[in-house]
CSV table of C-alpha atoms in Angstrom, one decimal:
chain,number,residue,atom,x,y,z
W,387,ALA,CA,16.8,-34.6,-88.2
W,388,ALA,CA,16.8,-30.9,-87.1
W,389,ILE,CA,19.0,-31.8,-84.1
W,390,GLU,CA,21.3,-34.0,-86.3
W,391,SER,CA,21.7,-31.1,-88.8
W,392,GLU,CA,22.5,-28.6,-86.0
W,393,ILE,CA,25.1,-31.0,-84.6
W,394,ASN,CA,26.6,-31.5,-88.1
W,395,ARG,CA,26.5,-27.8,-88.8
W,396,LYS,CA,28.4,-27.1,-85.6
W,397,GLY,CA,30.8,-29.8,-86.6
W,398,LEU,CA,30.2,-31.7,-83.3
W,399,ASN,CA,29.3,-35.1,-84.8
W,400,ASN,CA,32.9,-36.3,-84.8
W,401,ALA,CA,34.5,-33.8,-82.5
W,402,GLY,CA,35.5,-36.3,-79.8
W,403,ILE,CA,37.0,-38.8,-82.3
W,404,GLU,CA,38.9,-36.0,-84.3
W,405,SER,CA,40.3,-34.6,-81.0
W,406,PHE,CA,41.4,-38.1,-80.0
W,407,ALA,CA,42.9,-38.8,-83.5
W,408,ARG,CA,45.0,-35.5,-83.2
W,409,ILE,CA,46.3,-36.5,-79.8
W,410,LEU,CA,47.4,-40.0,-81.2
W,411,ALA,CA,48.9,-38.4,-84.3
W,412,ASN,CA,50.9,-35.9,-82.3
W,413,SER,CA,54.5,-37.1,-81.7
W,414,THR,CA,54.8,-35.3,-78.4
W,415,PRO,CA,52.8,-37.1,-75.8
W,416,PRO,CA,50.3,-34.9,-74.0
W,417,GLN,CA,51.1,-33.9,-70.4
W,418,ILE,CA,47.5,-33.5,-69.4
W,419,VAL,CA,44.4,-34.3,-71.5
W,420,VAL,CA,41.3,-32.4,-70.3
W,421,ALA,CA,37.8,-33.6,-71.2
W,422,PRO,CA,35.2,-30.7,-71.1
W,423,ASP,CA,33.1,-30.8,-68.0
W,424,GLY,CA,29.3,-30.9,-68.3
W,425,LEU,CA,29.0,-32.3,-71.8
W,426,ASP,CA,26.7,-35.1,-70.6
W,427,VAL,CA,25.3,-34.8,-67.2
W,428,ARG,CA,22.7,-37.0,-65.5
W,429,VAL,CA,20.1,-35.3,-63.4
W,430,ASP,CA,17.1,-36.5,-61.3
W,431,HIS,CA,14.0,-34.6,-62.6
W,432,PRO,CA,10.5,-35.8,-63.4
W,433,TRP,CA,10.8,-34.5,-67.1
W,434,PHE,CA,14.4,-35.4,-67.9
W,435,ASP,CA,17.3,-37.4,-66.7
W,436,ARG,CA,20.2,-36.3,-68.8
W,437,VAL,CA,21.5,-32.8,-69.9
W,438,LYS,CA,23.8,-32.6,-73.0
W,439,PHE,CA,25.7,-29.5,-73.8
W,440,LEU,CA,26.2,-29.8,-77.5
W,441,ALA,CA,27.8,-26.4,-77.9
W,442,GLU,CA,28.1,-23.3,-75.8
W,443,ASP,CA,24.7,-22.1,-77.1
W,444,LEU,CA,23.0,-25.4,-77.6
W,445,ILE,CA,21.7,-27.6,-74.8
W,446,CYS,CA,19.4,-30.8,-75.0
W,447,LEU,CA,17.6,-32.2,-72.1
W,448,GLU,CA,16.5,-35.9,-72.5
W,449,GLY,CA,13.8,-37.8,-70.7
W,450,SER,CA,10.9,-40.0,-71.3
W,451,VAL,CA,7.1,-40.2,-70.5
W,452,SER,CA,4.6,-43.0,-70.4
W,453,ALA,CA,0.9,-43.2,-70.1
W,454,SER,CA,1.3,-45.5,-67.1
W,455,GLU,CA,3.9,-43.5,-65.1
W,456,THR,CA,3.7,-39.8,-66.1
W,457,TRP,CA,0.9,-38.2,-64.3
W,458,ALA,CA,0.3,-35.6,-67.0
W,459,LEU,CA,-0.5,-38.4,-69.4
W,460,THR,CA,-2.2,-40.7,-67.0
W,461,GLU,CA,-4.7,-37.9,-66.0
W,462,HIS,CA,-5.2,-36.4,-69.4
W,463,VAL,CA,-7.2,-38.8,-71.5
W,464,ILE,CA,-9.3,-37.5,-74.5
W,465,LEU,CA,-11.5,-40.0,-76.5
W,466,GLY,CA,-9.5,-42.9,-74.9
W,467,GLN,CA,-6.1,-41.5,-75.8
W,468,HIS,CA,-3.4,-40.3,-73.4
W,469,ILE,CA,-2.5,-36.9,-74.7
W,470,LEU,CA,0.2,-34.7,-73.1
W,471,PRO,CA,-1.4,-31.3,-72.3
W,472,GLY,CA,0.1,-28.0,-73.6
W,473,THR,CA,1.0,-26.8,-70.2
W,474,ALA,CA,3.3,-29.9,-69.8
W,475,TYR,CA,5.5,-28.7,-72.7
W,476,LEU,CA,5.8,-25.2,-71.1
W,477,GLU,CA,6.7,-26.9,-67.7
W,478,MET,CA,9.4,-28.9,-69.4
W,479,VAL,CA,10.9,-25.8,-70.8
W,480,ARG,CA,10.6,-24.0,-67.5
W,481,ALA,CA,12.2,-26.8,-65.7
W,482,ALA,CA,14.9,-27.1,-68.3
W,483,LEU,CA,15.9,-23.5,-68.1
W,484,ALA,CA,15.7,-23.4,-64.3
W,485,GLU,CA,18.1,-26.5,-64.4
W,486,ILE,CA,20.5,-24.7,-66.6
W,487,THR,CA,20.4,-21.0,-65.4
W,488,GLY,CA,18.8,-21.3,-61.9
W,489,SER,CA,16.2,-18.8,-63.0
W,490,LEU,CA,12.8,-19.1,-61.2
W,491,ARG,CA,10.9,-16.5,-63.3
W,492,MET,CA,10.7,-16.6,-66.9
W,493,GLU,CA,8.6,-15.1,-69.8
W,494,PHE,CA,7.4,-17.2,-72.8
W,495,ARG,CA,7.0,-15.6,-76.3
W,496,ARG,CA,5.9,-16.8,-79.6
W,497,VAL,CA,4.9,-20.2,-78.4
W,498,GLY,CA,3.5,-22.7,-80.9
W,499,PHE,CA,1.9,-26.1,-80.3
W,500,LEU,CA,2.4,-28.1,-83.5
W,501,GLN,CA,1.3,-31.6,-82.8
W,502,PRO,CA,0.0,-33.4,-79.7
W,503,LEU,CA,2.0,-36.2,-78.1
W,504,VAL,CA,-0.2,-39.3,-77.9
W,505,ALA,CA,0.9,-42.2,-75.8
W,506,LYS,CA,-0.5,-45.8,-75.9
W,507,PRO,CA,-1.0,-47.7,-72.8
W,508,GLY,CA,2.4,-49.2,-71.7
W,509,GLN,CA,4.3,-47.1,-74.3
W,510,THR,CA,7.4,-45.2,-73.2
W,511,ILE,CA,8.3,-42.2,-75.4
W,512,GLU,CA,11.6,-40.4,-75.5
W,513,ILE,CA,11.4,-36.6,-75.0
W,514,LEU,CA,13.9,-34.0,-76.0
W,515,THR,CA,13.8,-30.4,-74.8
W,516,VAL,CA,16.3,-28.3,-76.8
W,517,LEU,CA,17.4,-24.8,-75.7
W,518,LYS,CA,19.3,-22.6,-78.1
W,519,LYS,CA,20.8,-19.3,-76.7
W,520,GLN,CA,19.8,-16.1,-78.6
W,521,ASP,CA,20.7,-12.5,-77.8
W,522,ALA,CA,17.8,-12.1,-75.5
W,523,GLY,CA,16.9,-15.5,-73.9
W,524,TRP,CA,16.6,-18.9,-75.5
W,525,SER,CA,14.6,-20.4,-78.3
W,526,PHE,CA,13.1,-23.8,-77.4
W,527,LYS,CA,11.7,-26.9,-79.0
W,528,VAL,CA,10.1,-30.0,-77.4
W,529,LEU,CA,10.3,-33.1,-79.5
W,530,SER,CA,9.6,-36.9,-79.1
W,531,LEU,CA,11.1,-39.8,-80.8
W,532,ASP,CA,8.4,-41.8,-82.6
W,533,GLY,CA,10.0,-45.3,-82.6
W,534,SER,CA,6.9,-46.8,-84.2
W,535,ARG,CA,7.8,-45.5,-87.7
W,536,GLU,CA,10.7,-46.4,-89.9
W,537,ASN,CA,14.0,-44.5,-89.3
W,538,ASP,CA,13.0,-43.3,-85.8
W,539,LEU,CA,11.6,-39.8,-86.5
W,540,TRP,CA,11.8,-36.9,-84.0
W,541,ILE,CA,8.4,-35.1,-84.0
W,542,GLU,CA,8.2,-31.5,-82.9
W,543,HIS,CA,5.5,-30.7,-80.5
W,544,ALA,CA,6.1,-27.2,-79.3
W,545,ARG,CA,8.5,-24.3,-80.0
W,546,GLY,CA,9.0,-20.8,-79.0
W,547,GLU,CA,11.2,-18.4,-77.1
W,548,VAL,CA,11.7,-18.0,-73.3
W,549,GLU,CA,13.6,-15.3,-71.4
W,550,ASP,CA,14.7,-15.0,-67.7
W,551,SER,CA,12.5,-12.3,-66.2
W,552,ASN,CA,14.4,-12.1,-62.9
W,553,LEU,CA,16.4,-9.1,-64.2
């Protein structure tokens, strides 16, 4: 819901459709139609496989984890439940920022772990790492899609701020 409200607030929910409608409504045919580069990019990474640039300052990285295939869940079992360790959320954010900025060193601030991600054997869970540009660095959220409940709810697991410390 938080991502959807951010998309709606930015007016991006129908941006492509509205742009196409304006092109069709214009009596002068366009000479060149340019689609923005990098809006939806596939990547090969253990934590995510798609990067979505929703706005200049809002980036989402999508991926999935499963108790049978993700080492962090396979090896972290507490009372018989596969639970994603807190360091995995930080690694997701580190990898996401490195993918976007190329930064190798970063500093985390105001990190909060809100709810553990618990996976059942054989279950695959969609993960979303959201980066929002701030004056100094980025704010982040790590969410998962709980498909077992009605209306597919995004659950927030971690949030905080991260800054490039290569400077």
